[in-house]
PDB file of C-alpha atoms in Angstrom:
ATOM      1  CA  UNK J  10      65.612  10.730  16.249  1.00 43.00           C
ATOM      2  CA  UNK J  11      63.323   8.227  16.252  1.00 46.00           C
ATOM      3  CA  UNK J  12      60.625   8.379  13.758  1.00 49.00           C
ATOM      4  CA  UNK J  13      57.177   7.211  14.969  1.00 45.00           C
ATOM      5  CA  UNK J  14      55.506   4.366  13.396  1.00 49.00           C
ATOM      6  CA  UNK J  15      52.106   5.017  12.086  1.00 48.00           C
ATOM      7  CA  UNK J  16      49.108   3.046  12.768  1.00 50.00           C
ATOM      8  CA  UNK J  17      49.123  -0.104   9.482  1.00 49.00           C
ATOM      9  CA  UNK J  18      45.423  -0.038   9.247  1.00 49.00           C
ATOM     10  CA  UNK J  19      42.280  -0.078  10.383  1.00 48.00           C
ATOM     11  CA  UNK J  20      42.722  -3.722  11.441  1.00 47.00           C
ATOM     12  CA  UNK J  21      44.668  -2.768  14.220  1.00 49.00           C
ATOM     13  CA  UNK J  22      42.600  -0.034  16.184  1.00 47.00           C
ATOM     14  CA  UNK J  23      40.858  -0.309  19.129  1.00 48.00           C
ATOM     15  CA  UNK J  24      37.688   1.355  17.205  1.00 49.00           C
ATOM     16  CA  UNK J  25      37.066  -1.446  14.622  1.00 56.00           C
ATOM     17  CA  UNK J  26      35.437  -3.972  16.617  1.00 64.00           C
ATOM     18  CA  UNK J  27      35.944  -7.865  15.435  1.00 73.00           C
ATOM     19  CA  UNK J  28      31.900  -7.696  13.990  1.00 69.00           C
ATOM     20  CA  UNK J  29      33.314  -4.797  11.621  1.00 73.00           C
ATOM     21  CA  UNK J  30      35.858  -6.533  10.272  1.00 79.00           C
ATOM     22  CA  UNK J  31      33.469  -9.708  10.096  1.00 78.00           C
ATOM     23  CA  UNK J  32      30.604  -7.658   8.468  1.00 79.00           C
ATOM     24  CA  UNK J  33      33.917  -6.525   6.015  1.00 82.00           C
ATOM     25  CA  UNK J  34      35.278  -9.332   4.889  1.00 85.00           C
ATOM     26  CA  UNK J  35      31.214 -10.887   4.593  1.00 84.00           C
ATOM     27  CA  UNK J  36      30.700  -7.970   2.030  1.00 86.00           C
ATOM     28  CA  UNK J  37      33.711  -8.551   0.062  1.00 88.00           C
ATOM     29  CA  UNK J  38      32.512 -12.132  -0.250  1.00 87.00           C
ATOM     30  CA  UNK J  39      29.607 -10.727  -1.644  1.00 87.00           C
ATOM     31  CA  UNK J  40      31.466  -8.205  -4.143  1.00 91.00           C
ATOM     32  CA  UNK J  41      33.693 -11.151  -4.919  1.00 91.00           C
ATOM     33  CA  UNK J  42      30.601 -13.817  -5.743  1.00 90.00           C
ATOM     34  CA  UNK J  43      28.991 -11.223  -7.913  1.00 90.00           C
ATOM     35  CA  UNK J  44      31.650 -11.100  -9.841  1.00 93.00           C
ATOM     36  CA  UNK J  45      31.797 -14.513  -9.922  1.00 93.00           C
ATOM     37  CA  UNK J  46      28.179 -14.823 -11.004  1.00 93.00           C
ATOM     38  CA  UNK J  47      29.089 -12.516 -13.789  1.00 93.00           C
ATOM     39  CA  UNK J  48      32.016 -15.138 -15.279  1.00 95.00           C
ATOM     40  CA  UNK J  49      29.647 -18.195 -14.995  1.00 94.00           C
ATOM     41  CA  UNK J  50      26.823 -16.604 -16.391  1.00 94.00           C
ATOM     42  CA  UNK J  51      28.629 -15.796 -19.739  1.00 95.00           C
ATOM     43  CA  UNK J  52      30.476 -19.012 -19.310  1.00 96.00           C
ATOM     44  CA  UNK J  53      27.112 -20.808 -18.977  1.00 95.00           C
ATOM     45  CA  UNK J  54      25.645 -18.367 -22.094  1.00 94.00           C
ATOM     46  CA  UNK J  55      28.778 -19.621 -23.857  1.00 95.00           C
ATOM     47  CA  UNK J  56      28.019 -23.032 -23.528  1.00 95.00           C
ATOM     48  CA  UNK J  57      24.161 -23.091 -24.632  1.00 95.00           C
ATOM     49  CA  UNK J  58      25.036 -20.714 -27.360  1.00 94.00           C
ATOM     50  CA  UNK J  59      27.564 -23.810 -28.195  1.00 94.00           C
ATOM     51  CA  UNK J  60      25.519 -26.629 -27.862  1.00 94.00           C
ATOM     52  CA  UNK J  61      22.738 -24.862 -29.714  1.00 92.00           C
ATOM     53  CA  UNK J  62      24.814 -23.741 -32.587  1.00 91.00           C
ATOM     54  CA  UNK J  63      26.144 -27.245 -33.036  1.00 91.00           C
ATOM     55  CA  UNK J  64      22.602 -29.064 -32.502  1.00 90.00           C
ATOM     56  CA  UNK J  65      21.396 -26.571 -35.291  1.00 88.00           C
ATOM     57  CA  UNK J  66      24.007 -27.710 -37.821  1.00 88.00           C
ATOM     58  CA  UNK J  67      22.943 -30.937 -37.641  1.00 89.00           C
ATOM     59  CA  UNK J  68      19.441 -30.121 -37.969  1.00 88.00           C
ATOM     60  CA  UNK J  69      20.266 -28.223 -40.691  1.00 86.00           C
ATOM     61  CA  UNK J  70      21.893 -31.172 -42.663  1.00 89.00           C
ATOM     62  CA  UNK J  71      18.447 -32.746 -42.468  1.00 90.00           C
ATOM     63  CA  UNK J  72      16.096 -29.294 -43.391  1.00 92.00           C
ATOM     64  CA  UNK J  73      15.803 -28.480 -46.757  1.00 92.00           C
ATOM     65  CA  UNK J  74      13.559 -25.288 -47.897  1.00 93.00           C
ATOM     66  CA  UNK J  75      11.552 -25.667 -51.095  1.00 93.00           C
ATOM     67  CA  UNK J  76       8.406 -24.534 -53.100  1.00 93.00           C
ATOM     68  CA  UNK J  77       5.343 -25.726 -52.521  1.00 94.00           C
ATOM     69  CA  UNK J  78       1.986 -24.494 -54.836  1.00 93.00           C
ATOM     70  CA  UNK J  79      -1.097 -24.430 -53.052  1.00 92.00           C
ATOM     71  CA  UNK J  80      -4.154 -26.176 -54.663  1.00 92.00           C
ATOM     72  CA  UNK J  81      -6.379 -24.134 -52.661  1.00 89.00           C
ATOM     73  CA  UNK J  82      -6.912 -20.996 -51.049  1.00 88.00           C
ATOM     74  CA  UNK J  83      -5.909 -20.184 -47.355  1.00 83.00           C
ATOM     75  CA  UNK J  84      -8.753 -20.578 -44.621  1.00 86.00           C
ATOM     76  CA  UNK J  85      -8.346 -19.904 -41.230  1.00 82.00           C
ATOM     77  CA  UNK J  86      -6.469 -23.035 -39.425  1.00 67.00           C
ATOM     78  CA  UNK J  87      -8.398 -24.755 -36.493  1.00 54.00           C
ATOM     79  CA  UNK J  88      -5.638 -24.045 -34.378  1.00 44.00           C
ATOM     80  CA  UNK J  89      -5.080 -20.333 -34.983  1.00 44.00           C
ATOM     81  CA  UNK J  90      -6.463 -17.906 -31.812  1.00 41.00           C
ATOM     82  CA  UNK J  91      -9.905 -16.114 -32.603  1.00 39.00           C
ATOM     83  CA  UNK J  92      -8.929 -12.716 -34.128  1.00 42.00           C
ATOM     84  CA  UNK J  93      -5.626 -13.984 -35.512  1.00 45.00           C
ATOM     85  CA  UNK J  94      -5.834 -12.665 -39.016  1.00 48.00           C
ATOM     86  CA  UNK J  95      -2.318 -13.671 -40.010  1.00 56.00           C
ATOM     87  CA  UNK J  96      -1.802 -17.237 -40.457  1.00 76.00           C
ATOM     88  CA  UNK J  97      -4.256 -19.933 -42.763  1.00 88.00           C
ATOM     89  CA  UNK J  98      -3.568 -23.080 -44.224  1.00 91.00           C
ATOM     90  CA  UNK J  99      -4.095 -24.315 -47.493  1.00 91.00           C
ATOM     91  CA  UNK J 100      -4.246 -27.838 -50.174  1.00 92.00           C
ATOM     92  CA  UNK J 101      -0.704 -27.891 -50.989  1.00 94.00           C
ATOM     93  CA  UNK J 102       1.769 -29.927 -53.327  1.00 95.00           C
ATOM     94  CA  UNK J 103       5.598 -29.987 -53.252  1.00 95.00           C
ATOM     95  CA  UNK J 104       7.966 -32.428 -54.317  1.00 93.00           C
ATOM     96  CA  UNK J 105      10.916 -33.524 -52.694  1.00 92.00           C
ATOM     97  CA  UNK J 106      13.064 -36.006 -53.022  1.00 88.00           C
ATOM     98  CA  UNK J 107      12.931 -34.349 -56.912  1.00 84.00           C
ATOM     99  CA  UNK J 108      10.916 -37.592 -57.984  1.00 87.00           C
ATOM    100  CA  UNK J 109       8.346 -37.784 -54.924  1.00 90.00           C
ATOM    101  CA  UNK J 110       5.360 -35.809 -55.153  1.00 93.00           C
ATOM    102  CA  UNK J 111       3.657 -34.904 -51.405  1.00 93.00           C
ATOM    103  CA  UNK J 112       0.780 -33.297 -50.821  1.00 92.00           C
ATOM    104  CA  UNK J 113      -1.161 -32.087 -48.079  1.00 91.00           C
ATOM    105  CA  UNK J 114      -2.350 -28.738 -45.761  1.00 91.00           C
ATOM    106  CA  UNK J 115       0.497 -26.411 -45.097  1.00 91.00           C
ATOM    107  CA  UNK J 116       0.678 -23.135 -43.057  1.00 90.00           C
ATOM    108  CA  UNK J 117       0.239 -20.299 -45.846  1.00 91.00           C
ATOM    109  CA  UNK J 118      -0.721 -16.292 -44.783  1.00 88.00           C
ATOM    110  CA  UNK J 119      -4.419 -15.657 -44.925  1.00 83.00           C
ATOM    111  CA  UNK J 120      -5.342 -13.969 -48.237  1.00 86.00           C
ATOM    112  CA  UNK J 121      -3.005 -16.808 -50.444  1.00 87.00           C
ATOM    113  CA  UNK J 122      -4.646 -17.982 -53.306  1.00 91.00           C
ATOM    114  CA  UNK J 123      -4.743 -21.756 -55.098  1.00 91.00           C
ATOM    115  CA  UNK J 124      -2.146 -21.871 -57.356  1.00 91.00           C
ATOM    116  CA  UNK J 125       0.094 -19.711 -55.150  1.00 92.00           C
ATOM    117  CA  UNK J 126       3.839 -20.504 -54.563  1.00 94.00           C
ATOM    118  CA  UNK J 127       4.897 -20.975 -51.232  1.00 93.00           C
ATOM    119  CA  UNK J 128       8.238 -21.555 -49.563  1.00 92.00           C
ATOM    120  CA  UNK J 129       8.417 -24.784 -46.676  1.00 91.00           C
ATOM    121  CA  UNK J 130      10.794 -26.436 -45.108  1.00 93.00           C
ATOM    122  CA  UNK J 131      11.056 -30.889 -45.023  1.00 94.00           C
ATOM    123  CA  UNK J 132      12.935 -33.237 -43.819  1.00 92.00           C
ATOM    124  CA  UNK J 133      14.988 -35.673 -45.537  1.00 91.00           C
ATOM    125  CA  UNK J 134      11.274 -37.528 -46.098  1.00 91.00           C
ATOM    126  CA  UNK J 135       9.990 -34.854 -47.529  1.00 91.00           C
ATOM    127  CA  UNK J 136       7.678 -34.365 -44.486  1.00 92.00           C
ATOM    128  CA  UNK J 137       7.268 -30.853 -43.242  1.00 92.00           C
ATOM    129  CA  UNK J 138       9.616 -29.843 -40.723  1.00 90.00           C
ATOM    130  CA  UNK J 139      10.143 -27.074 -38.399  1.00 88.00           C
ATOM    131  CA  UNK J 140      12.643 -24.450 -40.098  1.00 86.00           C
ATOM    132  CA  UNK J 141      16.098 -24.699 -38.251  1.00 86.00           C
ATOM    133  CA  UNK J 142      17.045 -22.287 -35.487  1.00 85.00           C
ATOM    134  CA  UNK J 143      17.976 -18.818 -36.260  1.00 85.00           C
ATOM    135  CA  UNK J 144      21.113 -17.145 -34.722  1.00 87.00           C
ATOM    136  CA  UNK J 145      18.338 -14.712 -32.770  1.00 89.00           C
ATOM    137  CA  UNK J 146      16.616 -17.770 -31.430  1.00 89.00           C
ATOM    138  CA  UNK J 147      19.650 -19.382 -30.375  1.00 92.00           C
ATOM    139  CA  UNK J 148      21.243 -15.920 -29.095  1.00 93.00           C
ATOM    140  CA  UNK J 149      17.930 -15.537 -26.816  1.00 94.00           C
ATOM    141  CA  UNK J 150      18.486 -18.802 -25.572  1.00 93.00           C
ATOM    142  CA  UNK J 151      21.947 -18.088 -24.128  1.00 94.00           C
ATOM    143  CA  UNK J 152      21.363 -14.764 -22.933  1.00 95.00           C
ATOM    144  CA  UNK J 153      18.246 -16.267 -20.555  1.00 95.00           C
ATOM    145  CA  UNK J 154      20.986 -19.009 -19.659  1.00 94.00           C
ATOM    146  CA  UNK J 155      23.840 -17.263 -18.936  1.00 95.00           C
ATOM    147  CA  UNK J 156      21.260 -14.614 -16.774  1.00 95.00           C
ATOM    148  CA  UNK J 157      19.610 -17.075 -15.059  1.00 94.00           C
ATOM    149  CA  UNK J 158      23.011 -18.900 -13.921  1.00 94.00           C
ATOM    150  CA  UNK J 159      24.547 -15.237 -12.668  1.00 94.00           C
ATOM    151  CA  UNK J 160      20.892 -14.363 -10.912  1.00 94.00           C
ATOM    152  CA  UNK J 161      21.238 -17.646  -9.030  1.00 94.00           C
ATOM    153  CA  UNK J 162      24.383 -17.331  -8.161  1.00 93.00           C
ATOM    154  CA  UNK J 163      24.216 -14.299  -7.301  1.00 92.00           C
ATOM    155  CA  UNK J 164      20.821 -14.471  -5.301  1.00 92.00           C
ATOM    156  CA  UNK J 165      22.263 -17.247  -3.327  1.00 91.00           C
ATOM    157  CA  UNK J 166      25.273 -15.747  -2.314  1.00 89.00           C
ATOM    158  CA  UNK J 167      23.188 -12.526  -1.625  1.00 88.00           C
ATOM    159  CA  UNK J 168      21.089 -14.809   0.841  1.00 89.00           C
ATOM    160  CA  UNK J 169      23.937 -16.765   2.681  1.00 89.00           C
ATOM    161  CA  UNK J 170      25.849 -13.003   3.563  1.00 86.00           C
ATOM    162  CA  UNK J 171      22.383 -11.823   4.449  1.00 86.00           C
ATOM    163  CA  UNK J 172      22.010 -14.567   7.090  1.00 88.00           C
ATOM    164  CA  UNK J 173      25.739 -14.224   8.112  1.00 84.00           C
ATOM    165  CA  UNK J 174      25.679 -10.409   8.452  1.00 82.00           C
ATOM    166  CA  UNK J 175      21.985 -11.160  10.749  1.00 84.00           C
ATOM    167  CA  UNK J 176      23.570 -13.517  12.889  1.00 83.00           C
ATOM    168  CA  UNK J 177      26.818 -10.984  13.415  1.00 77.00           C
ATOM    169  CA  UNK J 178      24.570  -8.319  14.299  1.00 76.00           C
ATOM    170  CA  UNK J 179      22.842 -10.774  16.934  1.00 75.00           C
ATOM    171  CA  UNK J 180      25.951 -11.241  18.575  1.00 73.00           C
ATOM    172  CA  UNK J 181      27.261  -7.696  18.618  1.00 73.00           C
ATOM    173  CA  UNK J 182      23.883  -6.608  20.490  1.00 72.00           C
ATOM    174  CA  UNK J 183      24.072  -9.514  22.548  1.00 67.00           C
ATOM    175  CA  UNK J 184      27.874  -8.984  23.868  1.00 71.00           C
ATOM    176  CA  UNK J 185      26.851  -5.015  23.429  1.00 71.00           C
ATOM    177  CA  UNK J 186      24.572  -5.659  25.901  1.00 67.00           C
ATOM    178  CA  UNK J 187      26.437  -7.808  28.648  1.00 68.00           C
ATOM    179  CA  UNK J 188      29.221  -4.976  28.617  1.00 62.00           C
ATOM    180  CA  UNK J 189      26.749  -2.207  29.258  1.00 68.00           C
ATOM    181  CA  UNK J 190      25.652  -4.364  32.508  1.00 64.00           C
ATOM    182  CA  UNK J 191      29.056  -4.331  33.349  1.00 65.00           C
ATOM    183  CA  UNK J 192      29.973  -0.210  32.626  1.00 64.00           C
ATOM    184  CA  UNK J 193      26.310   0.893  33.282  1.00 62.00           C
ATOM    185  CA  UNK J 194      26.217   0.900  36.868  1.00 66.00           C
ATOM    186  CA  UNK J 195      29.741   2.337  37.045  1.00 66.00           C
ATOM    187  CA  UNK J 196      27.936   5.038  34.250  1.00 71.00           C
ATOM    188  CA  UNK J 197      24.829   6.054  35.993  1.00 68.00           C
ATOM    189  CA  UNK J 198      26.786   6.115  39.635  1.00 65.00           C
ATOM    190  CA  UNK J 199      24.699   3.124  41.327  1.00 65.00           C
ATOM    191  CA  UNK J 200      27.854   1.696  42.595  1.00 61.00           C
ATOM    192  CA  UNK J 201      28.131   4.243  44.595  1.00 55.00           C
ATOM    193  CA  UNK J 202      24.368   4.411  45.946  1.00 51.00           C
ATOM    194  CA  UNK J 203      25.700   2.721  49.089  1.00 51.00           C
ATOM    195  CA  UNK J 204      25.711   4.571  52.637  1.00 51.00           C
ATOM    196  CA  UNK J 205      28.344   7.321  52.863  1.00 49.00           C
ATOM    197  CA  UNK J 206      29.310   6.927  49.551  1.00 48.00           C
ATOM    198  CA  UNK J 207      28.565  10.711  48.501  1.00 50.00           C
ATOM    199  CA  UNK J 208      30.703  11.683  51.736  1.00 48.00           C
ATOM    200  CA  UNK J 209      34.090  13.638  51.253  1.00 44.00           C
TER     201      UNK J 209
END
């Protein structure tokens, strides 16, 4: 007996026209660039969280927190919003190296009082310097990298199949269309609207 073969896939019947299997493989394109967008996004995260972590190291050689006293009390800075009731500055001295003595206004919270410890951060100068990074800070960073890389990626490749899938569906209508001028009149009967044609 011979056994009968069974159909290997969709591919091969007469239903699936060629704009299905078009609009198919377009949509695993898209599956397969999302996934995509997801590797290069943490790759990309990776990379800033990196660079940051390294950049912050260095800074980090040249940061140095100490103890400054105020020599006044805290007044609201000219810089600080209207409302802010957080953030003052204040006289301050500090020394650093051990044998330079610095002075000048520091960021201190509102209600400090002269004579007040307060911790800063200076450079190698003893200037006051921004405090290095945090691990937060520099996690934020690479998440918003790494998210922005995958959203571009993937926005872009969202865009392209978009377009593709548009112009497939143009062409199905459009050869939809010149085969239904073809089977139509054979449909409706007006090929046989000629004389005698309803005859026996």
């Amino acid at each position: 007996m011979h056994r009968m073969k069974r159909d290997p896939g969709p591919e091969n019947t007469s239903l699936r026209r060629p704009a299905d299997r078009t609009r198919s493989r377009w949509l695993v394109a898209l599956l397969l660039s999302s996934l995509a967008a997801v590797v290069c996004g943490v790759l990309a995260g990776l990379a800033v969280w990196d660079a940051d972590s390294r950049a912050a190291q260095e800074l980090a050689r040249h940061r140095h927190p100490i103890t400054a006293t105020t020599v006044s009390a805290g007044e609201p800075g000219t810089g600080n919003r209207s409302g802010d009731q957080t953030g003052a500055v204040a006289q301050a001295v500090w020394h650093y190296p051990a044998t330079a003595m610095h002075t000048g206004k520091i960021s201190v919270p509102l209600q400090t009082r002269a004579g007040e410890p307060v911790q800063l951060w200076v450079d190698d100068a003893g200037t006051v310097a921004d405090a290095p990074r945090s691990g937060g800070d520099r996690g934020v960073s690479a998440a918003f990298a790494g998210v922005s890389v995958a959203s571009v990626i993937t926005l872009s490749a969202g865009a392209v199949v978009h377009l593709r899938l548009r112009l497939v569906e143009v062409r199905s209508l459009a050869r939809w269309e010149s085969d239904w001028e073809v089977v139509e009149p054979v449909w409706s009967g007006r090929t046989r609207s000629g004389p005698g044609s309803d005859d026996d």
